[in-house]
DNA sequence: TTGCACTTGGGAATTCATTTGCATATAGTA
DNA sequence: TACTATATGCAAATGAATTCCCAAGTGCAA
């Protein structure tokens, strides 16, 4: 199942074939999808991803987007982010691996990464409850939409 | 999209005293649902609500649960809570009206209300972004499931 | 108590995201 | 370069949540 992972090279636009071994073939579609996810640097929904991908590969299908998201997630290349009431979004596992939170813009519906964490959350817990994880989502307008 | 609720046709004079006027008839089903939501004092999903309601009204249908949730929400009697990757839950508008957050138990899948808020969230915002709302969801095990 | 408009129950229908089947295209290697 | 297992594109199939349809039931004003 999970193959040992070799140290990363740089960005995944045209990575050494060996790094993606568990993923199977490096197709134009997969490379483009991964490049887009890396380039945008924000969590993307399957729909957003397909929209962006179509610009470079006009015939790429939604199925291919879904199939690759699944494969990339299984291979731990990307990570799913869920926002209340929204489709899941995906970002590079590398980004997801350091603790951060998200901002959802009500204007453009994009999700952005936020640095930092307020902490002090354990104090909210009732007695006897155990904390394993937490999610914080701020919402409002991003710079562009606020202007 | 359902058509907007029409005003009562037959009866012209009707005491506008009640805050529930917009809700129409007080049926056994609606009373039971509202009573359950109030009694449980935690956000309930349509499924949970139906499960609980069936105990008192064995023949109550899912449709009725959904219809009433919609009506009660439109009438501002209850309020929807969304948790990432979960069905919406509903709690009394009265409870929802004072700022609080939620805990999702991974054992029993219940959602609980939490008191308080860590604050300091505005500091996470990038320059130019405006904050309208925020959501915090802690997850782990509730007292019962942790034991 | 009566009458009827509003509700309900229950199943069918819808919605929407995601998955799958299959014929064709193609990456990677022999 | 030729070959073959995989991946893709498209359309149809799923699956889960929610809504709709309509015959039958019922709250409530008179």
Coordinates of N, CA and C (backbone and C1' of nucleotides) in Angstrom, one line a residue, chain B residues 8 10-15 18 20-31, chain C residues 1-8, chain D residues 25-30:
Chain B
X8 N -52.5 33.2 5.6 CA -53.8 32.5 5.8 C -54.8 33.1 4.9
X10 N -58.4 31.8 4.6 CA -59.8 31.8 5.1 C -60.1 32.7 6.3
X11 N -59.2 32.6 7.3 CA -59.4 33.4 8.5 C -58.8 34.8 8.4
X12 N -59.5 35.8 8.4 CA -59.0 37.1 8.3 C -58.4 37.6 9.6
X13 N -59.1 37.5 10.7 CA -58.6 38.0 12.0 C -58.0 36.9 12.8
X14 N -56.7 37.1 13.1 CA -56.0 36.1 13.8 C -55.0 36.8 14.8
X15 N -55.1 36.5 16.0 CA -54.2 37.2 17.0 C -52.7 37.1 16.6
X18 N -48.6 35.7 18.9 CA -47.6 34.6 19.0 C -46.4 34.8 18.0
X20 N -45.0 32.5 16.8 CA -45.0 31.4 15.9 C -46.0 31.5 14.8
X21 N -46.6 32.6 14.7 CA -47.6 32.7 13.7 C -47.2 32.3 12.3
X22 N -46.0 32.7 11.9 CA -45.5 32.3 10.6 C -45.4 30.8 10.4
X23 N -45.5 30.1 11.5 CA -45.3 28.6 11.5 C -46.6 27.9 11.1
X24 N -47.7 28.5 11.2 CA -49.0 27.7 10.9 C -49.4 26.8 12.1
X25 N -50.0 25.7 11.8 CA -50.5 24.9 12.8 C -49.5 24.3 13.8
X26 N -50.0 24.1 15.0 CA -49.2 23.4 16.0 C -49.6 22.0 16.0
X27 N -48.8 21.2 15.3 CA -49.2 19.8 15.2 C -48.4 19.0 16.3
X28 N -48.9 17.8 16.5 CA -48.1 17.0 17.5 C -46.7 16.8 17.1
X29 N -46.5 16.6 15.7 CA -45.2 16.4 15.2 C -44.3 17.6 15.5
X30 N -44.8 18.7 15.1 CA -43.9 19.9 15.3 C -43.6 20.2 16.8
X31 N -44.6 20.0 17.6 CA -44.4 20.2 19.0 C -43.3 19.2 19.6
Chain C
dT1 P -68.6 16.9 20.0 O5' -69.2 17.5 18.6 C5' -70.6 17.8 18.6 C4' -70.9 18.4 17.3 C3' -70.3 17.6 16.1 O3' -71.3 17.6 15.0 C1' -69.3 19.7 16.1
dT2 P -70.9 16.9 13.6 O5' -70.4 18.1 12.8 C5' -71.1 19.3 12.8 C4' -70.5 20.2 11.7 C3' -70.0 19.4 10.5 O3' -70.4 20.1 9.3 C1' -68.2 20.7 11.4
dG3 P -70.0 19.6 7.8 O5' -68.9 20.6 7.4 C5' -69.0 22.0 7.6 C4' -67.8 22.7 7.0 C3' -67.3 22.0 5.7 O3' -66.8 23.1 4.9 C1' -65.6 21.9 7.4
dC4 P -66.5 22.8 3.3 O5' -65.0 23.2 3.3 C5' -64.6 24.4 4.0 C4' -63.1 24.4 4.2 C3' -62.3 23.7 3.1 O3' -61.1 24.4 3.0 C1' -61.8 22.6 5.0
dA5 P -60.7 25.3 1.7 O5' -59.3 25.9 2.1 C5' -59.2 26.8 3.3 C4' -58.0 26.5 4.1 C3' -56.7 26.3 3.3 O3' -55.6 26.9 4.0 C1' -57.1 24.3 4.4
dC6 P -54.2 27.0 3.5 O5' -53.4 26.1 4.5 C5' -53.6 26.3 5.9 C4' -53.0 25.1 6.7 C3' -51.6 24.8 6.3 O3' -50.9 24.5 7.5 C1' -52.9 22.9 6.1
dT7 P -49.3 24.3 7.5 O5' -49.2 22.9 8.2 C5' -50.1 21.9 8.0 C4' -49.8 20.6 8.8 C3' -48.4 20.1 8.6 O3' -48.0 19.4 9.7 C1' -50.1 18.7 7.5
dT8 P -46.6 18.5 9.7 O5' -47.1 17.1 9.4 C5' -48.1 16.5 10.1 C4' -48.5 15.1 9.6 C3' -47.2 14.2 9.4 O3' -47.4 13.0 10.0 C1' -48.6 14.3 7.4
Chain D
dG25 P -57.1 8.4 6.7 O5' -56.4 9.5 7.5 C5' -55.0 9.4 7.8 C4' -54.6 10.6 8.7 C3' -55.5 10.9 9.9 O3' -54.6 11.3 10.9 C1' -55.5 12.8 8.4
dT26 P -55.2 11.7 12.4 O5' -55.3 13.3 12.3 C5' -54.1 14.0 12.2 C4' -54.4 15.5 12.4 C3' -55.3 15.8 13.5 O3' -54.9 17.0 14.0 C1' -56.2 16.7 11.6
dG27 P -54.7 17.3 15.6 O5' -54.5 18.9 15.6 C5' -53.4 19.4 14.9 C4' -53.7 20.8 14.5 C3' -54.2 21.7 15.6 O3' -53.7 23.0 15.3 C1' -55.9 21.5 13.9
dC28 P -53.8 24.2 16.4 O5' -55.1 24.9 15.9 C5' -55.2 25.5 14.6 C4' -56.6 26.0 14.3 C3' -57.3 26.6 15.6 O3' -58.0 27.7 15.1 C1' -58.6 25.0 14.7
dA29 P -57.9 29.2 15.8 O5' -58.9 30.0 14.9 C5' -58.8 30.1 13.5 C4' -60.2 30.1 12.9 C3' -61.1 31.1 13.6 O3' -61.9 31.7 12.6 C1' -62.0 28.9 13.6
dA30 P -63.1 32.7 13.1 O5' -64.3 31.9 12.9 C5' -64.6 31.2 11.6 C4' -65.9 30.5 11.6 C3' -67.0 31.3 12.3 O3' -68.2 31.0 11.6 C1' -66.7 29.3 13.5

